[in-house]
Tab-separated table of C-alpha atoms and ligand atoms in Angstrom:
chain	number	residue	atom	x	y	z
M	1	UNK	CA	-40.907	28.572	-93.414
M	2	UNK	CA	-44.435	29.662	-93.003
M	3	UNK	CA	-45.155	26.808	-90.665
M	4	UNK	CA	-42.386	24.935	-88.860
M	5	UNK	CA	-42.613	22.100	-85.927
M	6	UNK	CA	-40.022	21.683	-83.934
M	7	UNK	CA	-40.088	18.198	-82.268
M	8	UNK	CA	-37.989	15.971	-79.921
M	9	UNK	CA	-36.236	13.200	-81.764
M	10	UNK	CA	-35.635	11.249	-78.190
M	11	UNK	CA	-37.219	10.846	-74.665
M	12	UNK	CA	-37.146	14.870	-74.135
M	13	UNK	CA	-34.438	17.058	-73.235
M	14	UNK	CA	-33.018	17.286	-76.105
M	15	UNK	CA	-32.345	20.797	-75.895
M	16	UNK	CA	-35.417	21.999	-78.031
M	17	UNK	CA	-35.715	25.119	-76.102
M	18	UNK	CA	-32.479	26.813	-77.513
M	19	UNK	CA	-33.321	25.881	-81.024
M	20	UNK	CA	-36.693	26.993	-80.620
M	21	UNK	CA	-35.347	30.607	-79.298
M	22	UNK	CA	-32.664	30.391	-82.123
M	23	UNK	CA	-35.679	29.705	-85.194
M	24	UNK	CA	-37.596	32.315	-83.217
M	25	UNK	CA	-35.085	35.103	-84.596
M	26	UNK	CA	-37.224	34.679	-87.874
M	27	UNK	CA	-40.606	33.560	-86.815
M	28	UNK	CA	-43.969	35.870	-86.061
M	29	UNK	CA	-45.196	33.836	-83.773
M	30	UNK	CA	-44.711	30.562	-82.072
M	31	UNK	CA	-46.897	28.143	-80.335
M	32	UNK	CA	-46.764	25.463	-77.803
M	33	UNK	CA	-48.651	22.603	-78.926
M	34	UNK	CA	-48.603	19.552	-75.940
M	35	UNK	CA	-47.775	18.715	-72.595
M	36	UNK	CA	-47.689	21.419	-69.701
M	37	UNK	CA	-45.138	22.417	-66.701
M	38	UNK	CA	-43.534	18.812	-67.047
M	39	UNK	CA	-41.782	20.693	-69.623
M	40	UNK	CA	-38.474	22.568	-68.765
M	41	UNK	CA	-37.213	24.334	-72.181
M	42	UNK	CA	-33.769	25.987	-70.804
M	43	UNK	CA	-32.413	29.263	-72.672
M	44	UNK	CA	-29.367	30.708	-71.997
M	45	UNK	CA	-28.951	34.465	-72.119
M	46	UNK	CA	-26.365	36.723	-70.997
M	47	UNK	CA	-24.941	34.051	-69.223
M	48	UNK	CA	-28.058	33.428	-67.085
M	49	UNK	CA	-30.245	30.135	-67.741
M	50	UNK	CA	-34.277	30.536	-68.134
M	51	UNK	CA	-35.954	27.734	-67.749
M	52	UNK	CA	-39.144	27.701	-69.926
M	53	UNK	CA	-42.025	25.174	-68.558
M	54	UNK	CA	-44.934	26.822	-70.420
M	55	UNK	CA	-44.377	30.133	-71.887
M	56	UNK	CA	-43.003	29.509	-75.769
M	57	UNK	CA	-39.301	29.826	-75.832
M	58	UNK	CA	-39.634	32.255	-78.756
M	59	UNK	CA	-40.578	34.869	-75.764
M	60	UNK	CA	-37.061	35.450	-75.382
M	61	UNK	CA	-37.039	37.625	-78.580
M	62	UNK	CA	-39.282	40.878	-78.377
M	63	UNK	CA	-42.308	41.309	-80.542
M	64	UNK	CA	-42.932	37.361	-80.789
M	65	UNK	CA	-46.762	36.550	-80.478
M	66	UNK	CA	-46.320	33.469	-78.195
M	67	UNK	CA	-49.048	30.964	-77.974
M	68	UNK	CA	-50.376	28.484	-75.693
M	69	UNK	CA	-52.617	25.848	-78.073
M	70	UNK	CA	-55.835	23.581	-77.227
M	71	UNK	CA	-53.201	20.493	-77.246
M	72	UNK	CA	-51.304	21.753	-74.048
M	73	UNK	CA	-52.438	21.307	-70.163
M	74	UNK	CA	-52.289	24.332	-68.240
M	75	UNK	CA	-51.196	25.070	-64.700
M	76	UNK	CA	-52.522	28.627	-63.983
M	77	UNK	CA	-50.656	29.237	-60.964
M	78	UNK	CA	-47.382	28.368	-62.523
M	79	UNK	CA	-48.179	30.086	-65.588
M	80	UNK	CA	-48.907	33.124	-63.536
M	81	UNK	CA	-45.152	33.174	-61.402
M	82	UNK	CA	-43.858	32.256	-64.642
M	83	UNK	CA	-44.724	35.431	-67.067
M	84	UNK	CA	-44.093	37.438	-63.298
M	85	UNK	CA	-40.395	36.471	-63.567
M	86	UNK	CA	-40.148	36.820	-67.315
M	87	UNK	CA	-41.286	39.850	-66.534
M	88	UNK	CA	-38.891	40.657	-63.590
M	89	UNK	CA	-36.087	40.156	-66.449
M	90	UNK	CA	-37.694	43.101	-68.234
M	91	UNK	CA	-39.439	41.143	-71.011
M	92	UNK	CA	-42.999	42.465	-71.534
M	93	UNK	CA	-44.889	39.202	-72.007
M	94	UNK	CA	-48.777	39.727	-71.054
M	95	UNK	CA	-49.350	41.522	-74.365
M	96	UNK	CA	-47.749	39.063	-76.562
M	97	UNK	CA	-49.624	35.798	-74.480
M	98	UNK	CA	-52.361	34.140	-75.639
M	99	UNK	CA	-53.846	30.885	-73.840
M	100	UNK	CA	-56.004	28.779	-75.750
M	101	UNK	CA	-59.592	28.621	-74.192
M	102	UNK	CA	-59.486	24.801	-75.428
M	103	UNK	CA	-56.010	23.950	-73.537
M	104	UNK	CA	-57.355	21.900	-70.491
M	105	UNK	CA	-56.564	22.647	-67.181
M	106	UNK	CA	-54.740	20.538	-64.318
M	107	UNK	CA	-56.148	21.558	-60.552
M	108	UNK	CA	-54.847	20.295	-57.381
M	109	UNK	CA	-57.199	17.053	-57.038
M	110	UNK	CA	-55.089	16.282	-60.264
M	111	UNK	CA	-51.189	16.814	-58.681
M	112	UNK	CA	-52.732	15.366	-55.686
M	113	UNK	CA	-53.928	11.584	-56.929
M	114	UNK	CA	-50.664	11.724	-59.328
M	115	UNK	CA	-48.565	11.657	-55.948
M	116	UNK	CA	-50.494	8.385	-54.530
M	117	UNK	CA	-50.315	6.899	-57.629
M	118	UNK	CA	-46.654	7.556	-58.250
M	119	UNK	CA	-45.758	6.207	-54.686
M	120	UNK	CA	-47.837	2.256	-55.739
M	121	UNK	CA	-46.730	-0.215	-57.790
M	122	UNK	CA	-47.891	1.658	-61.013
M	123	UNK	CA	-45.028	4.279	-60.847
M	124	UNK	CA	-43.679	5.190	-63.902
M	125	UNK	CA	-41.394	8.109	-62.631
M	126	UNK	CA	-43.611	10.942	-63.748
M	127	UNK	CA	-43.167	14.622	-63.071
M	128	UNK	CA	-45.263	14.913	-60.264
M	129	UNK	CA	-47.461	17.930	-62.193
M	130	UNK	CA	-50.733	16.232	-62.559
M	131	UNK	CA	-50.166	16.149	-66.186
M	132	UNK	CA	-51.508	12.521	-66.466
M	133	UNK	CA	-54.702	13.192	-64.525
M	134	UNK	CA	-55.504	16.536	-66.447
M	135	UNK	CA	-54.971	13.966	-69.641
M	136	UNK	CA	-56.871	11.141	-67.913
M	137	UNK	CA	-60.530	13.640	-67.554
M	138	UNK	CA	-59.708	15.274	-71.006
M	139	UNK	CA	-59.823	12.050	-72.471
M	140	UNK	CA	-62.339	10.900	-70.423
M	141	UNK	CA	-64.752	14.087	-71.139
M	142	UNK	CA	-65.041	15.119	-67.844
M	143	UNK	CA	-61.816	17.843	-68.162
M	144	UNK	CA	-62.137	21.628	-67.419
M	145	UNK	CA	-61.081	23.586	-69.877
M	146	UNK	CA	-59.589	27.654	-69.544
M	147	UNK	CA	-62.952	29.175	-71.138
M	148	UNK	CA	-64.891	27.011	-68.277
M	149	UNK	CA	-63.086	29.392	-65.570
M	150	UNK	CA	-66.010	31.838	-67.131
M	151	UNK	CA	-69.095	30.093	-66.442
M	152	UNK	CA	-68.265	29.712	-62.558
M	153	UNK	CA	-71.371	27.604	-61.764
M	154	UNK	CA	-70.894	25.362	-64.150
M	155	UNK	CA	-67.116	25.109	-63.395
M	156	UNK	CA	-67.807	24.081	-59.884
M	157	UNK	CA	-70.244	21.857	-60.140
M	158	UNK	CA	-68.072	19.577	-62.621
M	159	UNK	CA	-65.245	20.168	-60.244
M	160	UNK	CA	-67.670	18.985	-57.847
M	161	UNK	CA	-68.692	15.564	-59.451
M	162	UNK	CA	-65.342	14.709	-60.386
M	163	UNK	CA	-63.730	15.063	-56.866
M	164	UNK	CA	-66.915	12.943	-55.472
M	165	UNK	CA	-65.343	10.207	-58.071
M	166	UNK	CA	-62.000	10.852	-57.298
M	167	UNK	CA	-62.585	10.316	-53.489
M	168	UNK	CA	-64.425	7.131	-54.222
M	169	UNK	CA	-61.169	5.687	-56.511
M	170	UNK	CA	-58.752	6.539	-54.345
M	171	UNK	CA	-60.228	6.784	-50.737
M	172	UNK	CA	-56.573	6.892	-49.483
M	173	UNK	CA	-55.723	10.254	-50.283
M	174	UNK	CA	-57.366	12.642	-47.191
M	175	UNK	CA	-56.480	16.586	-49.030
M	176	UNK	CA	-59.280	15.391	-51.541
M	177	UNK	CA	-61.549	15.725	-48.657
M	178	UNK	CA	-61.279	19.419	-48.415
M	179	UNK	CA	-61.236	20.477	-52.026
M	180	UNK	CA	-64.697	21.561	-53.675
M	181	UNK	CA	-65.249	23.765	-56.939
M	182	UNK	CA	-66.433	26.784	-54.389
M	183	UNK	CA	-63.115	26.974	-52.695
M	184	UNK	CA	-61.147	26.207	-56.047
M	185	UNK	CA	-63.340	29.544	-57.723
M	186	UNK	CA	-62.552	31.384	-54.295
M	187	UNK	CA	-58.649	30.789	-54.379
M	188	UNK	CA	-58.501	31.713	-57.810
M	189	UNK	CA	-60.470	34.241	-58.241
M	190	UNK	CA	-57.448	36.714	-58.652
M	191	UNK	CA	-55.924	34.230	-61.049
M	192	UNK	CA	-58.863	33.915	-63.211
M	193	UNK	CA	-59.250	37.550	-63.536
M	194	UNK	CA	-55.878	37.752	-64.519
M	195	UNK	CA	-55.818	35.029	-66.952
M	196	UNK	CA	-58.957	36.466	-68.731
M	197	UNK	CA	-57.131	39.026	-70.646
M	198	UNK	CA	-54.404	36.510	-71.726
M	199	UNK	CA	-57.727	33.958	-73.161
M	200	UNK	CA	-57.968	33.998	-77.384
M	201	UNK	CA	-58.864	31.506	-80.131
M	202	UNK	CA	-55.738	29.860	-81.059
M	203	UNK	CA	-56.466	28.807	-83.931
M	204	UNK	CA	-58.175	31.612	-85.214
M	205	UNK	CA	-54.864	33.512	-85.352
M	206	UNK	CA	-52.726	30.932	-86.596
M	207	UNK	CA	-54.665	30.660	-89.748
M	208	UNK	CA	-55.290	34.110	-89.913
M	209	UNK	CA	-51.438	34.663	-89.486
M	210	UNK	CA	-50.405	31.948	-92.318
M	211	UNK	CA	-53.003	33.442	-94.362
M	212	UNK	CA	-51.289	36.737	-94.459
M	213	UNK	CA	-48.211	35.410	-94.721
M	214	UNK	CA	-46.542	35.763	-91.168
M	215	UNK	CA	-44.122	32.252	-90.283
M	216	UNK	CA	-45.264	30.260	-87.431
M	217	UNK	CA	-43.117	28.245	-85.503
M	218	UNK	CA	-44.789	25.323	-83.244
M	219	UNK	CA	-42.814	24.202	-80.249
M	220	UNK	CA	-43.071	20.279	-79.001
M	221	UNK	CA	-42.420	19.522	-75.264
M	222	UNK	CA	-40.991	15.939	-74.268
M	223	UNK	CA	-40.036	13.768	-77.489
M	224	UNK	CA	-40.815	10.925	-79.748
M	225	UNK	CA	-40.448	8.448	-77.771
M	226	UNK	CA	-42.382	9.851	-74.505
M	227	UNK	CA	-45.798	10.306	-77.068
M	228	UNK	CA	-48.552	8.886	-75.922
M	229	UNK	CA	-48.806	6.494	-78.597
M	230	UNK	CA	-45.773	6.376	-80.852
M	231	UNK	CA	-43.569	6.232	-77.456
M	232	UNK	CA	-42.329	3.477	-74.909
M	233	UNK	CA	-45.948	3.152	-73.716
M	234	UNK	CA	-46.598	2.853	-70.777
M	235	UNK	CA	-43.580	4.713	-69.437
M	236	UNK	CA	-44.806	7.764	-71.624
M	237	UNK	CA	-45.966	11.104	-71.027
M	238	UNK	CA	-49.981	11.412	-71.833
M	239	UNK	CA	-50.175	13.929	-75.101
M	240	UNK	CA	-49.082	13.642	-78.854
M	241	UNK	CA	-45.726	14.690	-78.434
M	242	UNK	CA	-44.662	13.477	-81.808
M	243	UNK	CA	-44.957	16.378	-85.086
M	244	UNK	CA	-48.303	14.678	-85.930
M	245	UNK	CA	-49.607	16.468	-82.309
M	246	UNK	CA	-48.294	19.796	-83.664
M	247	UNK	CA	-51.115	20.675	-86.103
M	248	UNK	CA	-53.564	19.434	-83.231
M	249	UNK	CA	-52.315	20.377	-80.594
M	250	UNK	CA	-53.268	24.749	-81.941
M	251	UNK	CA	-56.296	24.004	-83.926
M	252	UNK	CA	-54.097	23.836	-87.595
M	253	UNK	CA	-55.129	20.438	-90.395
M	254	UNK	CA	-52.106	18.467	-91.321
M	255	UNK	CA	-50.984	20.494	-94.679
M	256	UNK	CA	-50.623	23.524	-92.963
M	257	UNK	CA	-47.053	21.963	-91.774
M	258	UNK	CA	-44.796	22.326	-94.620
M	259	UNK	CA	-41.051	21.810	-92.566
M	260	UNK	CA	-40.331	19.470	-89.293
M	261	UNK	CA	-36.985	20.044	-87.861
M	262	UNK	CA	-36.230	16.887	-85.082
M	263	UNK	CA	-33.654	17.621	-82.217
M	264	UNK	CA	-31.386	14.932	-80.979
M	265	UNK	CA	-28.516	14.997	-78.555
M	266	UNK	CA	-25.554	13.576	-79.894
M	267	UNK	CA	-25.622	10.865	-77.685
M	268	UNK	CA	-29.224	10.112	-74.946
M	269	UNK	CA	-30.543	10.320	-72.021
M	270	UNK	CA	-34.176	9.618	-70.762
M	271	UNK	CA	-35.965	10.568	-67.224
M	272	UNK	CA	-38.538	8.219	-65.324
M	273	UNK	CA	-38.865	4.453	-65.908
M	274	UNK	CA	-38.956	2.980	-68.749
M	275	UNK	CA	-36.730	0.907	-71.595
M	276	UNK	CA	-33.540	2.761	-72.333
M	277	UNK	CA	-31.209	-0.178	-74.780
M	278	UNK	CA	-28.278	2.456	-75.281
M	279	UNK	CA	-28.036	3.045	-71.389
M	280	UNK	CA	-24.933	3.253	-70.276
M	281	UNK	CA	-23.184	1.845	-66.855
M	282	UNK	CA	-23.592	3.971	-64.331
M	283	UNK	CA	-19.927	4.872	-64.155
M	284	UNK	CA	-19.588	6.025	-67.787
M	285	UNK	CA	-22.876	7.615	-67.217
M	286	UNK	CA	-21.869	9.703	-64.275
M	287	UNK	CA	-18.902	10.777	-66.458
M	288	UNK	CA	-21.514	11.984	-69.268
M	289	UNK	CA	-23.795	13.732	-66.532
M	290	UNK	CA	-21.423	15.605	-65.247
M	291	UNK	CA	-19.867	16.958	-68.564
M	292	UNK	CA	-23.426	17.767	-69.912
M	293	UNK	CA	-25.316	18.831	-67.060
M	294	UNK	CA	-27.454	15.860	-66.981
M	295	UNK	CA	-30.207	16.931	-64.450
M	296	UNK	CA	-33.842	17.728	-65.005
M	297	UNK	CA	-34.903	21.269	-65.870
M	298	UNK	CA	-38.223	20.740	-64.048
M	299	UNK	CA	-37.354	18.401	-61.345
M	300	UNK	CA	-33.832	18.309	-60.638
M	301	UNK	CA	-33.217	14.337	-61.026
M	302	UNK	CA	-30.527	13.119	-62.480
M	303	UNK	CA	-31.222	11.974	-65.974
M	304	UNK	CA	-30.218	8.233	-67.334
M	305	UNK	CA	-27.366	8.798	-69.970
M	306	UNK	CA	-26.482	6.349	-72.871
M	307	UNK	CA	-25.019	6.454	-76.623
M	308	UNK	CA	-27.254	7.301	-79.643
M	309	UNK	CA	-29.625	5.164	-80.011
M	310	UNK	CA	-30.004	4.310	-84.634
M	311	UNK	CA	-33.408	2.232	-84.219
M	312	UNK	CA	-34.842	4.849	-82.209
M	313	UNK	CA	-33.593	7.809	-84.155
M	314	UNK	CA	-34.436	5.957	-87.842
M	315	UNK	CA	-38.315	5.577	-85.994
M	316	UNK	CA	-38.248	8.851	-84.850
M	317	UNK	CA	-37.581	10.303	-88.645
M	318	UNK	CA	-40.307	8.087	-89.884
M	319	UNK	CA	-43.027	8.689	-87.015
M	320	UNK	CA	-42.338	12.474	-87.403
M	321	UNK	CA	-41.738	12.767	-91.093
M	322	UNK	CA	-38.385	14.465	-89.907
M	323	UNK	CA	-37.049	16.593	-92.947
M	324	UNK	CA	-34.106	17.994	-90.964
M	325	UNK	CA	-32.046	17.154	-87.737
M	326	UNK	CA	-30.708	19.288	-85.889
M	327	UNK	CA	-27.484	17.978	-83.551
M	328	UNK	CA	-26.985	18.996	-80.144
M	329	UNK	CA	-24.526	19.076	-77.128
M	330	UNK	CA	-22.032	17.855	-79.467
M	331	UNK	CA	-19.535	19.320	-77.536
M	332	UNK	CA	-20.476	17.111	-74.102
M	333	UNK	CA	-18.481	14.276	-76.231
M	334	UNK	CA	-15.152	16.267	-77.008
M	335	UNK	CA	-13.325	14.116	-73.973
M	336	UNK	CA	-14.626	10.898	-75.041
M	337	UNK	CA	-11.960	8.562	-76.516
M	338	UNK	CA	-14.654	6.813	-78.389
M	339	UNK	CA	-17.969	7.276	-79.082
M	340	UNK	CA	-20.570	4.849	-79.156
M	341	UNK	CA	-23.814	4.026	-80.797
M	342	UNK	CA	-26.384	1.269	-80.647
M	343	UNK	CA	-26.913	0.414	-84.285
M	344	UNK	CA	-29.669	-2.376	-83.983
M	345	UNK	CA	-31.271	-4.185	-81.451
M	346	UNK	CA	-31.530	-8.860	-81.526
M	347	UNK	CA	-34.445	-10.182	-79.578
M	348	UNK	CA	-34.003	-13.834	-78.807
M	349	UNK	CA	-31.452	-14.160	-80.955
M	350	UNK	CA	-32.819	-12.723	-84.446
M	351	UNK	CA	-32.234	-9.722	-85.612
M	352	UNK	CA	-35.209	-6.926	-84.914
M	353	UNK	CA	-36.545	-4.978	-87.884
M	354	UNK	CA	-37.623	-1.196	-87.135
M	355	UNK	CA	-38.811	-0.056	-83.366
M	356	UNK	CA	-40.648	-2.655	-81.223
M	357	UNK	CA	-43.793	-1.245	-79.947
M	358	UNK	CA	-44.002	-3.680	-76.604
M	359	UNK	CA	-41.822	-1.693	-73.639
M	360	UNK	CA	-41.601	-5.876	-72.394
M	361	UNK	CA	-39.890	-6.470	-76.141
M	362	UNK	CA	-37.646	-3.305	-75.847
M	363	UNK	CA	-36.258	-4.296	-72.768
M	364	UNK	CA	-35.780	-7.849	-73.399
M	365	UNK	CA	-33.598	-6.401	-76.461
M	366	UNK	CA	-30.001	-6.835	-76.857
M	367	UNK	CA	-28.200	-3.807	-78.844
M	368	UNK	CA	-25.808	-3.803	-81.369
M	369	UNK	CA	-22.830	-1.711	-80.752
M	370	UNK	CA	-20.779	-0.053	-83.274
M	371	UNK	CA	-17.554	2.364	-81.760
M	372	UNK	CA	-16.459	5.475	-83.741
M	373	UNK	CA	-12.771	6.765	-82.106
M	374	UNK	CA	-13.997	10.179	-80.587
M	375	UNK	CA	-12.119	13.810	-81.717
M	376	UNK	CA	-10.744	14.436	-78.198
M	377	UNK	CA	-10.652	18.316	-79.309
M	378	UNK	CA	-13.059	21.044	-78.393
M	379	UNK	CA	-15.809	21.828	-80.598
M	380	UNK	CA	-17.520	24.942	-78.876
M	381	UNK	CA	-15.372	27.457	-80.654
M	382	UNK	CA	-16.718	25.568	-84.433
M	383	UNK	CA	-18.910	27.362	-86.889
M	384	UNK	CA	-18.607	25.776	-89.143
M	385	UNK	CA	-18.471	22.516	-91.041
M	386	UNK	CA	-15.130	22.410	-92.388
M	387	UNK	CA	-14.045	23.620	-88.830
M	388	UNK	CA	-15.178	20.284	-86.684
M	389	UNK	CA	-12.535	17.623	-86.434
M	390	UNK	CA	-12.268	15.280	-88.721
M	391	UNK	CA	-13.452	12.143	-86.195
M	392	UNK	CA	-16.817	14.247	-84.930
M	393	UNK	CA	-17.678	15.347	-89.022
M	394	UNK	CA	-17.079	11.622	-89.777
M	395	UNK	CA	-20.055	10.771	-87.104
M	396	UNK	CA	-22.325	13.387	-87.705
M	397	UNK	CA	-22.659	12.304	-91.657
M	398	UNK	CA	-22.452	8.725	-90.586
M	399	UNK	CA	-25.785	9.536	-88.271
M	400	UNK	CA	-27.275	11.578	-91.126
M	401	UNK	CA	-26.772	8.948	-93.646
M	402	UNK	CA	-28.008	6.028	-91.464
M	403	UNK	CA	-31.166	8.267	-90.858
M	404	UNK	CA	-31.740	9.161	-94.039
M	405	UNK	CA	-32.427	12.932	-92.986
M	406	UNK	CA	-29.728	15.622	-93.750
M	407	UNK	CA	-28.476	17.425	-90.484
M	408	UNK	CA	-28.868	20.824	-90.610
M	409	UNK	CA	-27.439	22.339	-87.704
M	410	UNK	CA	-24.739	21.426	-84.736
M	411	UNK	CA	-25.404	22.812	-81.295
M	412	UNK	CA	-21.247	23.167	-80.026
M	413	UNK	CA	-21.737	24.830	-76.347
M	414	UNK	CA	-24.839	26.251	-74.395
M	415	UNK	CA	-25.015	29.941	-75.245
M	416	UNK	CA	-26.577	31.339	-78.277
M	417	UNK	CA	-24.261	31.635	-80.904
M	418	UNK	CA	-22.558	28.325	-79.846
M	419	UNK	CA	-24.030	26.689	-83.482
M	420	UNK	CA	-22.571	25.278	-86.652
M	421	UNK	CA	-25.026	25.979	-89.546
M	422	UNK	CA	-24.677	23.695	-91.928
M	423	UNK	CA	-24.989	25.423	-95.866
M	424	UNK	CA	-27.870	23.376	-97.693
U	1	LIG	P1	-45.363	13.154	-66.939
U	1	LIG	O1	-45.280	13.824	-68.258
U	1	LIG	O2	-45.016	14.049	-65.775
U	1	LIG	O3	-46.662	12.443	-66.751
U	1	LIG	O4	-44.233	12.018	-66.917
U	1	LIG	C1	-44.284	10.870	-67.763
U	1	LIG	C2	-42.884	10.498	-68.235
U	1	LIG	O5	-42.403	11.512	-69.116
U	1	LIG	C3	-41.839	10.393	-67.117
U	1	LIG	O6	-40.898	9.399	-67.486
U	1	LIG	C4	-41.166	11.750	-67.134
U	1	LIG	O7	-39.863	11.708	-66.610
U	1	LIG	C5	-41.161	12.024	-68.628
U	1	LIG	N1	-41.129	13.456	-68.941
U	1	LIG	C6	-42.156	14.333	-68.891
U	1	LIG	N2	-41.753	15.555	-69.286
U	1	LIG	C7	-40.467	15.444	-69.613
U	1	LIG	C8	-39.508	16.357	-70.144
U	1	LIG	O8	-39.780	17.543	-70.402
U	1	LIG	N3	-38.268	15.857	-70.366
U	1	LIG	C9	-37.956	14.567	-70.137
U	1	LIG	N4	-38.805	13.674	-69.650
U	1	LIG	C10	-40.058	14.106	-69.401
């Protein structure tokens, strides 16, 4: 494994985080390639859940180098309270951090415009952490990055010139009035000084670590089908969430990427607006997000639940080059009498090849259902293979065949060593 991605096979959630910290056992060092504290990677330790919204999961295990690449959008005062109560758990992470000077940052002018523009008729249901914003001026060239923080005048006199053009766009929103780069610089003056030891050349070390033979392990946020382009556009998140973002995202080229593992629950959920064909009714889907836990990590709303989705899965092994799956929350379906999956989609009557790229064409799509009877046994206690029933084996190689990628690994139950490793 000297270079492994890790990416969502859905609309997020998937339960990355635990399969990052789990890989992490035999990585060096592992890096964060997209998205910022929209994220909420949950790992379960000693009973007590840590939820993850920038800092690596792989910081769980001692001695990681945990990285934060060019690709993500940084929050500095959540990063800050974040390695403060990693820290209050006893894990020293300031001397294993590093923040890529190229990651861009999001400041309050961008939280604050996200809000007005998520209360209009635009809404998509985002996050509310300015993640879209930060996007919008990286894209637009007129971001700030983390090495800017060092060159203060400059710094505030782009923070300047954007907020003059942020005030003329959207006139309705009065805290933009009171913001300037000189007060931003004040305020974080602590934070800056403190985030100066934590700055390094991402990319740098990842090449010099695969050069001398240490395994890298880089971590996706969100999923497939939230990336910016390969996802339900426009109910998407704004960065390359997809394993083609993973090599950009820390400053790697393309063949440095020699495994991608994809992460799919064994049935789906999705947060925000947006085209969901395997949703379920809400009553069934109460029954799901209760037995799974079905509530954001980051925001607390109640996720959307549905069945596997085949179409969406099958494009998310092809968009990803998947070359392994990895199962999870398997368990969450042990009282279901039958378990369901959409195995197609028919748009106006004909039968739709592959994923459509219009969110209008999505929705307007009828799925295809097929039933499998469900195992109506618990599966937490499973290692391995031979020791799932016979019903929930029958699905998992049913999925795995359909896909065409093998599955690798079975997540049973929440903690740790709740896994069913599947011998290659
Ligand atoms: P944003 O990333 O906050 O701009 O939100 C854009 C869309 O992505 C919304 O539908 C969010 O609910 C969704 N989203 C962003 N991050 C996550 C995540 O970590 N899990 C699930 N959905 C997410």
């Amino acid at each position: 494994m000297p270079c492994t991605v890790v990416v969502g096979a859905q609309w997020g959630d998937e339960g990355k985080g635990k399969i990052v910290d789990a890989l992490s056992a035999a990585a060096d060092v592992v890096a964060r390639y997209q998205g910022g504290p929209n994220a909420g990677h949950s790992v379960i330790r000693e009973g007590r859940t840590i939820v993850l919204h920038l800092v690596p999961s792989g910081v769980m295990h001692e001695g990681r180098r945990c990285l934060i690449g060019n690709g993500v959008v940084v929050d500095l005062q959540r990063l800050r309270e974040e390695v403060e109560a990693l820290e209050a758990l006893g894990l020293d992470v300031r001397p294993r951090l590093g923040v890529s000077a190229a990651a861009h940052l999001i400041l309050p002018q961008h939280r604050a415009v996200e809000a007005f523009a998520e209360a209009g008729p635009g809404a998509i249901g985002t996050t509310g952490r300015g993640i879209g914003f930060a996007y919008r001026d990286k894209a637009a060239r007129t971001g700030l990055r983390v090495g800017d923080l060092f060159e203060p005048g400059r710094f505030a006199a782009v923070v300047d010139r954007n907020l003059e053009r942020l005030r003329r766009e959207f006139p309705a929103v009065p805290s933009l009035a009171a913001m300037s780069g000189a007060a931003l610089l004040a305020e974080w003056r602590e934070l800056v000084a403190w985030l100066e030891f934590l700055v390094c050349d991402v990319s740098l070390e990842l090449h010099a670590a695969l050069h001398a033979g240490r395994r890298v392990l880089l971590e996706g946020a969100q999923g497939t089908l939230l990336d910016l382009d390969h996802g339900t556009y426009p109910y998407v998140t704004s960065s390359a969430a997809s394993a083609a973002g993973a090599p950009l995202g820390v400053g790697l080229g393309p063949r440095a990427v020699d495994r991608v593992i994809g992460v799919t629950k064994s049935y789906a959920t999705r947060v925000g607006l947006g085209p969901f064909p395997s949703e379920m009714p809400e009553e069934e889907a109460a029954r799901l997000r209760e037995a799974g836990e079905e509530y954001g990590a980051t925001t607390g709303r109640p996720r959307r639940c549905g069945w596997l989705d085949l179409p969406a899965l099958r494009y998310a092994a092809r968009v990803n080059g998947l070359d392994e799956l990895v199962v999870t929350k398997l368990d969450v379906l042990d009282g279901f009498d039958e378990v369901r999956v959409v195995v197609g989609y028919e748009l106006d009557g004909r039968p739709v090849e592959g994923f459509p790229a219009a969110a209008g064409a999505l929705e307007r799509c009828e799925p295809v259902w097929r039933a499998f009877p469900g195992w109506r046994a618990p599966t937490t206690g499973a290692r391995r293979w031979s020791e799932l029933p016979a019903n929930a084996r029958a699905y998992l190689e049913w999925v795995e065949r359909e896909c065409g990628v093998p599955i690798t690994s079975v997540s049973v139950g929440p903690e740790r060593d709740a896994e069913v490793q599947r011998a290659r």
